[in-house]
């Protein structure tokens, strides 16, 4: 669906140049809800803006439905953009137009006849549940309602893909939930491919099927969300994952003897229902003291995380840890 | 008193008020027709604009600045040959429209420029992302979004032009300015000077009031 190949982007500054993207390769499939997460300045916005060429990559290629968009002239580019919906953190609605007129805008420029526009507006307002706001102006709407209008507007020309740049970052948690639900519904009912940029792991956890983690212009880790969640390898990914999974309170840590060994275990899916831990205890004769634990419900799968203390002979503990790792349980020593 | 009765003075003032309005509105229309495209070009060719062309932007900016720094009194005189060429005379109300329009055009260009620059960059970017052409962005996004501010700017132009037209009146331009100079100054009729000043003040107030109200009605922010 979307293929990003060796994309570089350099911003030329007066004194120094910023390498915002360094050799990005990405494959987004039809029907994916693809999340891109990273800290501020990681290059997320620059990357999605390369997908519709709001930003021109310095090097590299972007294919959408097999078409190399870098090869398009400006008229072809405009036509292609009509098939790529985009929503923004600050909504960017036309203040001088009503809700209906805002949704009409992309259809006007695509030369859709008036009757068809009106029909489509009704359909979209129903989809985003804003029928009663048809004639309101953006200034009369809440943030969540504005983003719904933004979504309706982005869908007006039946796009192939929807790009979302921090679409929920200006909204409160409850409104964020409702917008994420709406995006999920659109993905499921229309089969629309969605690319979501965010710095909140919650958003990824809630609706994304795949995730790419960015740091300093590079994708440091990517894959299906449950896998990345259960086995984060890069420190930045770990910090995102730990932010939402269960962390040990500092008071608890302080009370633990420094000679004891603490481990963070994380595991995904079916293993949460298998008694791996008790098997390990029986097999190696070590004792496990569970300090903290929980299971995260992540769309269709579960991610479990446990913080345990292992007590026993040094050699046996090593073997026990190896056993856990063989059983696909991520096992990490927590240094105090 | 030059006039037999106040009625006669009343009709004179009424007629010249009409002349002033005629000059001012014609000049506003023409200067907007010239200044609007200039203002739009100044915005879209500026750094980060939708059709960035810095060289053109700099040249146009300089031309507009030169136009704006020309003192109006000198402009009227300098334009006499040009005015004769297109109107046939350099005297009277219709002839005055020429220097008025040319004096106001660079002002309008800057007014439009600053109004359009107030439009949120994100809104323009959204329009670009939806596949809008430059023309569509100008006509469907920039101008409608800036409309309230443009109307206030045009109102300001009208008010300035009332001042300029009074100045033009003193050198054969017609309108309320010529009443003040011909009857008030040359024939020492202070009451007519006072009357023209009061009329000018009332005109400015009314125009500003109308401008403010239209701008308010148009503003959906
Ligand atoms: N137009 C520009 N000119 C110069 N540098 C830029 C420009 N746009 C972005 N950058 C730089 O590129 C880098 C990546 O920026 P980008 O906006 O893509 O980050 P981001 O991951 O979206 O961050 P945030 O979460 O804050 O939105 C930053 O260092 C930024 O300063
Ligand atoms: Mg960003």
Coordinates of C-alpha atoms and ligand atoms in Angstrom, one line a residue:
Chain A
X1 CA 0.0 0.0 0.0
X2 CA 2.6 2.5 1.1
X3 CA 6.3 1.7 0.5
X4 CA 8.9 4.1 1.8
X5 CA 12.4 3.3 0.5
X6 CA 15.6 4.9 1.7
X7 CA 14.1 8.3 2.5
X8 CA 16.4 11.0 3.8
X9 CA 15.4 14.5 4.6
X10 CA 17.7 17.3 5.4
X11 CA 16.7 20.8 6.4
X12 CA 19.2 23.4 5.4
X13 CA 19.7 25.9 8.2
X14 CA 21.7 29.1 8.3
X15 CA 24.4 27.8 10.5
X16 CA 23.8 24.0 10.6
X17 CA 21.7 21.5 8.7
X18 CA 19.2 19.2 10.5
X19 CA 19.0 15.6 9.3
X20 CA 15.4 15.1 10.1
X21 CA 15.1 11.6 8.4
X22 CA 18.0 9.2 7.9
X23 CA 17.4 6.2 5.6
X24 CA 13.8 5.4 6.5
X25 CA 12.4 2.2 5.1
X26 CA 8.8 1.3 5.8
X27 CA 6.1 -0.9 4.5
X28 CA 2.5 -0.1 5.3
X29 CA -0.1 -2.7 4.2
X30 CA -3.7 -2.2 3.1
X31 CA -5.9 -2.1 6.2
X32 CA -3.1 -1.4 8.6
X33 CA -3.5 1.0 11.4
X34 CA 0.2 2.0 11.4
X35 CA 1.5 3.9 14.4
X36 CA 4.6 6.0 14.4
X37 CA 5.8 6.9 17.9
X38 CA 8.7 8.9 19.0
X39 CA 9.8 11.8 21.2
X40 CA 9.4 15.4 20.1
X41 CA 11.8 16.2 17.3
X42 CA 12.2 12.5 16.3
X43 CA 11.1 13.3 12.7
X44 CA 7.6 11.8 12.8
X45 CA 5.8 14.7 11.3
X46 CA 8.5 15.1 8.6
X47 CA 8.0 11.4 7.7
X48 CA 4.3 11.5 7.2
X49 CA 4.6 14.8 5.4
X50 CA 6.8 13.0 2.9
X51 CA 4.0 10.6 2.2
X52 CA 1.9 13.3 0.6
X53 CA 5.0 15.4 -0.4
X54 CA 4.1 18.3 1.9
X55 CA 7.8 17.8 2.5
X56 CA 10.1 16.9 -0.3
X57 CA 12.5 14.1 0.6
X58 CA 16.1 15.0 -0.1
X59 CA 16.6 11.4 -1.2
X60 CA 14.6 8.2 -1.5
X61 CA 11.3 7.0 -2.9
X62 CA 7.8 6.8 -1.7
X63 CA 5.3 4.4 -3.5
X64 CA 1.6 4.6 -2.9
X65 CA -0.4 1.7 -4.4
X66 CA 2.7 0.9 -6.5
X67 CA 2.9 4.5 -7.9
X68 CA 6.1 6.4 -7.3
X69 CA 4.9 9.7 -6.0
X70 CA 8.3 11.3 -6.3
X71 CA 7.9 11.1 -10.1
X72 CA 4.6 13.0 -10.2
X73 CA 4.4 16.5 -11.7
X74 CA 2.5 19.2 -9.7
X75 CA -0.9 18.5 -11.4
X76 CA -0.6 14.7 -10.8
X77 CA 0.5 15.4 -7.3
X78 CA -2.6 17.4 -6.6
X79 CA -4.8 14.6 -8.0
X80 CA -2.9 12.1 -5.8
X81 CA -3.4 14.2 -2.7
X82 CA -7.1 14.2 -3.2
X83 CA -6.9 10.4 -2.5
X84 CA -4.9 10.9 0.7
X85 CA -6.9 12.2 3.7
X86 CA -5.0 14.0 6.5
X87 CA -6.1 15.2 9.9
X88 CA -4.1 17.5 12.2
X89 CA -3.5 18.2 15.8
X90 CA -5.1 21.7 15.6
X91 CA -7.8 20.5 13.2
X92 CA -7.2 23.3 10.6
X93 CA -10.8 23.8 9.6
X94 CA -11.9 26.8 7.6
X95 CA -13.3 29.2 10.1
X96 CA -15.3 31.0 7.4
X97 CA -17.2 27.9 6.5
X98 CA -19.9 25.9 8.2
X99 CA -19.3 22.2 9.1
X100 CA -21.1 21.1 5.9
X101 CA -19.1 23.6 3.8
X102 CA -15.9 22.4 5.3
X103 CA -16.7 18.9 4.4
X104 CA -17.7 20.1 0.9
X105 CA -14.3 21.8 0.3
X106 CA -12.3 18.8 -0.9
X107 CA -15.2 17.7 -3.1
X108 CA -15.5 21.2 -4.6
X109 CA -11.9 21.1 -5.6
X110 CA -12.4 17.6 -7.0
X111 CA -15.3 18.9 -9.0
X112 CA -17.9 16.7 -7.5
X113 CA -21.4 17.9 -8.5
X114 CA -23.4 19.7 -5.9
X115 CA -26.2 17.1 -5.4
X116 CA -23.5 14.4 -4.9
X117 CA -21.7 16.6 -2.4
X118 CA -24.8 17.2 -0.3
X119 CA -25.5 13.4 -0.2
X120 CA -21.9 12.6 0.8
X121 CA -22.0 15.3 3.5
X122 CA -25.1 13.7 5.0
X123 CA -23.4 10.3 4.9
X124 CA -20.2 11.6 6.5
X125 CA -22.0 13.6 9.2
X126 CA -23.8 10.4 10.1
X127 CA -20.6 8.5 10.3
X128 CA -18.9 11.0 12.6
X129 CA -22.2 11.5 14.5
X130 CA -22.5 15.2 14.0
X131 CA -25.7 15.5 12.1
X132 CA -27.1 18.2 14.3
X133 CA -24.0 20.5 13.8
X134 CA -24.4 20.7 10.0
X135 CA -24.8 24.4 9.9
X136 CA -22.5 25.3 12.8
X137 CA -19.2 27.2 12.4
X138 CA -16.0 25.6 13.8
X139 CA -15.8 28.3 16.5
X140 CA -19.1 26.9 17.9
X141 CA -17.7 23.3 18.3
X142 CA -15.6 21.5 20.9
X143 CA -12.2 20.1 20.1
X144 CA -13.5 16.6 19.7
X145 CA -16.3 17.8 17.4
X146 CA -13.8 19.8 15.4
X147 CA -11.7 16.7 14.9
X148 CA -14.8 14.8 13.8
X149 CA -15.3 17.4 11.2
X150 CA -11.7 17.0 10.2
X151 CA -12.1 13.3 9.8
X152 CA -15.3 13.7 7.8
X153 CA -13.5 16.2 5.5
X154 CA -10.5 13.9 5.1
X155 CA -12.8 11.0 4.1
X156 CA -14.9 13.1 1.6
X157 CA -13.2 12.0 -1.5
X158 CA -12.9 8.3 -0.5
X159 CA -9.2 8.3 0.2
X160 CA -6.9 5.3 0.0
X161 CA -5.2 6.3 3.2
X162 CA -5.7 8.6 6.2
X163 CA -2.7 10.3 7.7
X164 CA -3.1 11.5 11.3
X165 CA -0.5 13.9 12.8
X166 CA -1.0 14.0 16.5
X167 CA -4.8 13.9 15.9
X168 CA -5.6 13.5 19.5
X169 CA -2.8 15.4 21.2
X170 CA -5.0 18.5 21.8
X171 CA -7.9 16.5 23.3
X172 CA -8.7 15.4 26.8
X173 CA -8.4 11.6 27.5
X174 CA -12.2 10.9 27.2
X175 CA -12.4 12.7 23.9
X176 CA -9.3 11.0 22.7
X177 CA -11.0 7.7 23.4
X178 CA -14.0 8.6 21.3
X179 CA -11.8 9.8 18.4
X180 CA -9.7 6.6 18.5
X181 CA -12.9 4.6 18.5
X182 CA -14.1 6.4 15.5
X183 CA -10.8 5.8 13.7
X184 CA -11.0 2.2 14.5
X185 CA -14.6 2.0 13.2
X186 CA -13.6 3.7 10.0
X187 CA -10.7 1.3 9.6
X188 CA -13.0 -1.7 10.1
X189 CA -16.0 -0.6 8.1
X190 CA -14.2 1.1 5.2
X191 CA -11.0 -1.0 5.3
X192 CA -9.1 2.3 5.2
X193 CA -5.4 2.3 5.8
X194 CA -4.5 4.7 8.6
X195 CA -1.1 6.1 9.6
X196 CA -1.1 7.6 13.1
X197 CA 1.7 9.7 14.5
X198 CA 1.8 10.1 18.2
X199 CA 4.0 10.5 21.2
X200 CA 1.5 8.7 23.4
X201 CA 1.9 4.9 23.8
X202 CA -1.7 4.8 24.9
X203 CA -2.8 5.6 21.3
X204 CA -0.6 2.9 19.8
X205 CA -1.9 0.4 22.4
X206 CA -5.5 1.2 21.8
X207 CA -5.8 0.9 18.0
X208 CA -2.6 0.3 16.1
X209 CA -1.9 -3.0 14.5
X210 CA 1.7 -2.1 13.7
X211 CA 4.1 0.4 15.2
X212 CA 7.4 2.0 14.2
X213 CA 9.5 3.7 16.9
X214 CA 11.5 6.7 15.8
X215 CA 14.4 8.3 17.4
X216 CA 16.6 11.1 16.0
X217 CA 15.4 10.6 12.4
X218 CA 15.6 6.9 12.4
X219 CA 13.2 4.0 12.8
X220 CA 14.8 2.1 15.7
X221 CA 12.2 -0.6 16.0
X222 CA 9.1 -1.7 14.2
X223 CA 6.7 -4.6 13.9
X224 CA 3.2 -5.8 15.1
X225 CA 2.2 -4.0 18.2
X226 CA 1.9 -7.0 20.5
X227 CA 5.4 -8.2 19.6
X228 CA 7.0 -4.8 20.1
X229 CA 5.1 -4.4 23.3
X230 CA 6.2 -7.8 24.7
X231 CA 9.8 -7.7 23.5
X232 CA 11.0 -4.1 23.3
X233 CA 14.7 -4.2 22.4
X234 CA 15.6 -0.5 22.0
X235 CA 15.9 1.6 25.1
X236 CA 13.5 4.2 23.7
X237 CA 10.9 1.6 23.0
X238 CA 11.4 0.2 26.5
X239 CA 10.8 3.6 28.0
X240 CA 7.6 4.0 26.0
X241 CA 6.4 0.5 27.0
X242 CA 7.3 0.9 30.7
X243 CA 5.4 4.1 30.7
X244 CA 2.2 2.2 30.4
X245 CA 3.0 -1.1 31.9
X246 CA 3.4 -1.6 35.6
X247 CA 6.4 0.1 37.1
X248 CA 7.7 -0.5 40.6
X249 CA 7.0 2.3 42.9
X250 CA 10.2 3.9 44.2
X251 CA 9.2 3.2 47.9
X252 CA 9.0 -0.5 47.2
X253 CA 12.4 -0.5 45.5
X254 CA 14.0 1.2 48.4
X255 CA 12.8 -1.4 50.8
X256 CA 14.4 -4.2 48.8
X257 CA 17.7 -5.7 49.9
X258 CA 20.4 -4.9 47.4
X259 CA 21.7 -8.4 47.4
X260 CA 18.5 -9.8 46.0
X261 CA 17.8 -10.2 42.3
X262 CA 14.9 -8.5 40.6
X263 CA 13.7 -9.3 37.2
X264 CA 11.1 -7.7 34.9
X265 CA 9.3 -10.4 32.9
X266 CA 7.1 -9.6 29.9
X267 CA 5.2 -12.0 27.8
X268 CA 2.6 -11.9 25.2
X269 CA -0.6 -13.7 24.1
X270 CA -1.3 -17.2 24.9
X271 CA 1.5 -17.6 27.4
X272 CA -0.4 -15.5 29.9
X273 CA -2.6 -18.5 30.3
X274 CA 0.2 -21.0 30.8
X275 CA 1.8 -21.6 34.2
X276 CA 5.4 -20.9 33.0
X277 CA 6.4 -19.5 36.3
X278 CA 5.3 -22.4 38.4
X279 CA 7.0 -24.8 36.0
X280 CA 10.2 -22.9 36.4
X281 CA 10.0 -23.0 40.2
X282 CA 9.4 -26.7 40.2
X283 CA 12.2 -27.4 37.6
X284 CA 15.0 -25.4 39.1
X285 CA 14.2 -25.3 42.8
X286 CA 14.3 -21.5 43.0
X287 CA 11.8 -19.4 44.9
X288 CA 10.0 -16.5 43.2
X289 CA 8.6 -13.6 45.0
X290 CA 6.1 -11.6 43.0
X291 CA 6.4 -8.0 43.7
X292 CA 4.2 -6.5 41.1
X293 CA 2.3 -7.7 38.1
X294 CA -0.5 -7.1 35.6
X295 CA -1.9 -8.0 32.3
X296 CA -2.6 -5.5 29.7
X297 CA -5.4 -6.0 27.3
X298 CA -4.1 -5.0 23.9
X299 CA -6.8 -5.2 21.3
X300 CA -6.9 -9.0 20.5
X301 CA -3.9 -10.0 22.6
X302 CA -2.7 -9.8 26.1
X303 CA 0.6 -8.5 27.3
X304 CA 1.6 -9.6 30.7
X305 CA 4.3 -8.1 32.8
X306 CA 5.6 -9.2 36.2
X307 CA 8.3 -8.0 38.5
X308 CA 9.7 -10.8 40.5
X309 CA 12.5 -11.6 42.8
X310 CA 14.3 -14.9 42.4
X311 CA 15.8 -16.5 45.5
X312 CA 18.1 -19.5 45.3
X313 CA 21.4 -20.8 44.1
X314 CA 23.2 -18.5 41.6
X315 CA 23.6 -21.3 39.0
X316 CA 20.0 -22.3 39.3
X317 CA 18.8 -18.8 38.9
X318 CA 20.8 -18.4 35.7
X319 CA 19.2 -21.6 34.4
X320 CA 15.8 -20.5 35.4
X321 CA 16.2 -17.2 33.5
X322 CA 17.4 -19.1 30.5
X323 CA 14.3 -21.3 30.7
X324 CA 12.1 -18.2 30.8
X325 CA 13.8 -16.8 27.8
X326 CA 13.4 -20.1 25.9
X327 CA 9.7 -19.9 26.6
X328 CA 9.6 -16.5 24.9
X329 CA 9.3 -14.6 28.1
X330 CA 11.4 -11.4 28.0
X331 CA 13.5 -11.4 31.1
X332 CA 15.4 -8.3 32.2
X333 CA 17.5 -7.7 35.3
X334 CA 16.4 -4.6 37.1
X335 CA 19.4 -2.7 38.4
X336 CA 18.7 -0.7 41.5
Chain B
X1 CA -21.8 85.9 3.6
X2 CA -21.4 84.8 0.0
X3 CA -24.6 82.9 0.0
X4 CA -28.0 84.7 0.1
X5 CA -29.4 82.1 2.4
X6 CA -28.4 78.9 4.2
X7 CA -30.4 76.8 1.7
X8 CA -28.0 77.7 -1.0
X9 CA -25.0 76.7 1.1
X10 CA -26.8 73.5 2.0
X11 CA -27.2 72.5 -1.6
X12 CA -23.6 73.3 -2.4
X13 CA -22.3 71.2 0.5
X14 CA -24.6 68.4 -0.4
X15 CA -23.4 68.3 -4.0
X16 CA -19.8 68.5 -3.0
X17 CA -20.3 65.7 -0.4
X18 CA -21.6 63.7 -3.3
X19 CA -18.5 64.5 -5.3
X20 CA -16.2 63.5 -2.4
X21 CA -18.0 60.2 -2.1
X22 CA -17.9 59.6 -5.8
X23 CA -14.1 60.2 -5.9
X24 CA -13.4 58.2 -2.8
X25 CA -15.4 55.2 -3.8
X26 CA -14.2 55.1 -7.3
X27 CA -10.6 55.4 -6.1
X28 CA -11.2 52.7 -3.5
X29 CA -12.6 50.4 -6.2
X30 CA -9.7 51.0 -8.6
X31 CA -7.0 50.9 -5.9
X32 CA -8.4 47.6 -4.6
X33 CA -8.4 46.2 -8.1
X34 CA -4.7 47.1 -8.4
X35 CA -3.7 46.5 -4.8
X36 CA -5.4 43.2 -4.1
X37 CA -3.5 41.2 -6.6
X38 CA -0.3 42.8 -5.5
X39 CA -1.1 42.0 -1.8
X40 CA -1.9 38.4 -2.8
X41 CA 1.4 38.1 -4.8
X42 CA 3.4 39.5 -1.9
X43 CA 2.0 36.8 0.4
X44 CA 2.2 33.8 -1.8
X45 CA 5.7 34.6 -3.0
X46 CA 7.1 35.3 0.4
X47 CA 9.3 32.8 2.3
X48 CA 7.2 29.8 3.2
X49 CA 4.4 31.0 0.9
X50 CA 2.5 28.6 -1.4
X51 CA 4.4 29.9 -4.5
X52 CA 7.7 31.0 -2.9
X53 CA 9.6 33.3 -5.3
X54 CA 11.8 35.5 -3.1
X55 CA 13.4 37.6 -5.9
X56 CA 10.0 38.6 -7.3
X57 CA 8.8 39.2 -3.7
X58 CA 11.7 41.5 -2.9
X59 CA 11.3 43.5 -6.2
X60 CA 7.5 43.9 -5.7
X61 CA 8.0 44.9 -2.0
X62 CA 10.4 47.6 -3.0
X63 CA 8.0 49.0 -5.7
X64 CA 5.2 49.1 -3.2
X65 CA 7.3 50.8 -0.6
X66 CA 8.4 53.5 -3.1
X67 CA 4.7 54.0 -4.0
X68 CA 3.8 54.4 -0.4
X69 CA 6.6 56.8 0.5
X70 CA 5.6 59.3 -2.3
X71 CA 4.0 62.3 -0.6
X72 CA 0.5 62.7 -2.0
X73 CA 0.8 66.4 -2.9
X74 CA 3.8 65.6 -5.1
X75 CA 2.1 62.6 -6.6
X76 CA -0.9 64.7 -7.8
X77 CA 1.5 67.1 -9.6
X78 CA 3.7 64.3 -10.9
X79 CA 0.7 62.5 -12.3
X80 CA -0.8 65.5 -14.1
X81 CA 0.5 64.4 -17.6
X82 CA -0.7 60.9 -17.1
X83 CA -4.1 62.1 -15.8
X84 CA -4.5 64.4 -18.9
X85 CA -3.7 61.4 -21.1
X86 CA -6.4 59.1 -19.8
X87 CA -9.1 61.6 -18.6
X88 CA -8.4 64.5 -20.9
X89 CA -8.0 67.0 -18.1
X90 CA -6.2 67.2 -14.8
X91 CA -9.0 69.2 -13.1
X92 CA -12.2 68.2 -11.5
X93 CA -13.6 65.2 -9.6
X94 CA -13.1 62.5 -12.3
X95 CA -9.5 63.6 -12.9
X96 CA -8.7 63.4 -9.2
X97 CA -9.7 59.8 -9.1
X98 CA -6.4 59.0 -10.9
X99 CA -3.9 60.2 -8.3
X100 CA -6.2 59.0 -5.5
X101 CA -6.2 55.5 -6.9
X102 CA -2.5 55.4 -7.5
X103 CA -1.7 56.7 -4.1
X104 CA -4.0 54.2 -2.4
X105 CA -3.0 51.1 -4.4
X106 CA 0.3 50.4 -2.6
X107 CA -1.5 51.0 0.7
X108 CA -4.2 48.5 -0.2
X109 CA -1.5 46.0 -1.3
X110 CA 0.1 46.2 2.2
X111 CA -3.3 46.0 3.9
X112 CA -4.3 42.9 2.0
X113 CA -0.9 41.4 2.6
X114 CA -1.1 41.8 6.3
X115 CA -4.7 40.5 6.4
X116 CA -3.7 37.4 4.4
X117 CA -0.7 36.8 6.6
X118 CA -3.0 36.5 9.6
X119 CA -4.5 33.3 8.1
X120 CA -3.4 30.3 10.1
X121 CA -0.6 28.5 8.3
X122 CA -2.1 25.2 9.3
X123 CA -5.3 26.0 7.4
X124 CA -3.4 26.7 4.3
X125 CA -1.4 23.5 4.8
X126 CA -4.5 21.5 5.1
X127 CA -5.8 22.9 1.9
X128 CA -2.5 22.0 0.1
X129 CA -2.7 18.5 1.6
X130 CA -6.2 18.2 0.1
X131 CA -4.8 18.8 -3.4
X132 CA -5.9 22.5 -3.8
X133 CA -4.3 24.5 -6.6
X134 CA -2.8 27.9 -5.9
X135 CA -5.8 29.7 -7.4
X136 CA -8.2 27.6 -5.2
X137 CA -6.1 28.4 -2.1
X138 CA -6.3 32.1 -2.9
X139 CA -10.0 32.3 -3.7
X140 CA -11.4 29.6 -1.4
X141 CA -9.1 29.8 1.6
X142 CA -6.9 32.9 2.0
X143 CA -9.4 35.6 0.9
X144 CA -12.5 34.1 2.6
X145 CA -10.6 33.4 5.8
X146 CA -9.1 36.9 5.9
X147 CA -12.4 38.6 4.9
X148 CA -13.2 40.4 8.1
X149 CA -9.6 41.8 8.3
X150 CA -9.7 42.8 4.6
X151 CA -12.9 44.7 5.1
X152 CA -11.4 46.6 8.0
X153 CA -8.4 47.4 5.9
X154 CA -10.5 48.6 3.0
X155 CA -12.4 50.8 5.5
X156 CA -9.2 52.3 6.6
X157 CA -8.3 52.9 2.9
X158 CA -11.7 54.7 2.4
X159 CA -11.0 56.9 5.5
X160 CA -7.5 57.8 4.3
X161 CA -8.9 58.6 0.8
X162 CA -11.4 61.0 2.3
X163 CA -8.4 62.9 3.8
X164 CA -6.5 62.7 0.5
X165 CA -9.5 63.8 -1.5
X166 CA -9.8 66.9 0.7
X167 CA -6.2 67.6 -0.1
X168 CA -6.8 67.1 -3.8
X169 CA -9.7 69.5 -3.6
X170 CA -7.4 72.3 -2.6
X171 CA -5.6 72.0 -6.0
X172 CA -8.6 71.9 -8.2
X173 CA -10.0 68.5 -7.4
X174 CA -13.5 69.2 -6.5
X175 CA -15.4 67.8 -3.5
X176 CA -15.5 69.1 0.1
X177 CA -11.9 70.1 0.0
X178 CA -12.5 72.6 -2.8
X179 CA -15.4 74.1 -0.9
X180 CA -13.1 74.7 2.1
X181 CA -10.5 76.4 0.0
X182 CA -12.6 78.4 -2.5
X183 CA -15.3 79.7 -0.2
X184 CA -13.7 79.3 3.2
X185 CA -10.1 80.4 2.5
X186 CA -10.2 82.7 -0.5
X187 CA -13.5 84.4 0.5
X188 CA -13.0 84.3 4.3
X189 CA -16.2 82.3 5.1
X190 CA -15.2 80.5 8.3
X191 CA -18.7 79.0 8.7
X192 CA -18.2 77.0 5.5
X193 CA -14.8 75.7 6.7
X194 CA -16.4 74.6 9.9
X195 CA -19.3 73.0 8.0
X196 CA -16.9 71.0 5.7
X197 CA -14.8 69.8 8.6
X198 CA -18.0 68.7 10.4
X199 CA -19.2 66.9 7.3
X200 CA -15.8 65.2 6.9
X201 CA -15.9 64.0 10.5
X202 CA -19.4 62.7 10.1
X203 CA -18.5 60.9 6.9
X204 CA -15.5 59.2 8.5
X205 CA -17.6 58.1 11.5
X206 CA -20.4 56.6 9.3
X207 CA -17.9 54.8 7.1
X208 CA -16.0 53.4 10.0
X209 CA -19.3 52.3 11.6
X210 CA -20.4 50.5 8.5
X211 CA -17.0 48.9 8.0
X212 CA -16.9 47.6 11.6
X213 CA -20.4 46.2 11.3
X214 CA -19.7 44.4 8.0
X215 CA -16.5 43.0 9.4
X216 CA -18.3 41.8 12.5
X217 CA -21.0 40.1 10.4
X218 CA -18.4 38.4 8.3
X219 CA -16.2 37.2 11.1
X220 CA -17.0 33.6 12.1
X221 CA -14.0 33.1 14.3
Ligands
LIG1 N1 10.7 23.3 8.2 C1 11.8 22.9 8.9 N2 13.0 23.6 8.9 C2 14.0 23.2 9.6 N3 14.0 22.2 10.5 C3 12.9 21.5 10.6 C4 11.7 21.8 9.9 N4 10.7 21.0 10.2 C5 11.2 20.1 11.1 N5 12.5 20.4 11.3 C6 13.4 19.7 12.3 O1 13.4 18.3 11.9 C7 13.4 17.6 13.1 C8 12.1 16.7 13.1 O2 11.0 17.4 13.2 P1 9.5 16.8 13.2 O3 8.6 18.0 13.3 O4 9.4 15.9 12.1 O5 9.5 16.1 14.6 P2 8.3 15.3 15.3 O6 8.8 14.0 15.7 O7 7.0 15.5 14.6 O8 8.2 16.1 16.7 P3 6.9 16.6 17.5 O9 6.4 15.4 18.3 O10 7.4 17.7 18.4 O11 5.8 17.1 16.5 C9 13.4 18.5 14.3 O12 14.8 18.6 14.7 C10 13.0 19.8 13.7 O13 13.6 20.9 14.3
LIG2 MG1 5.2 16.5 14.8

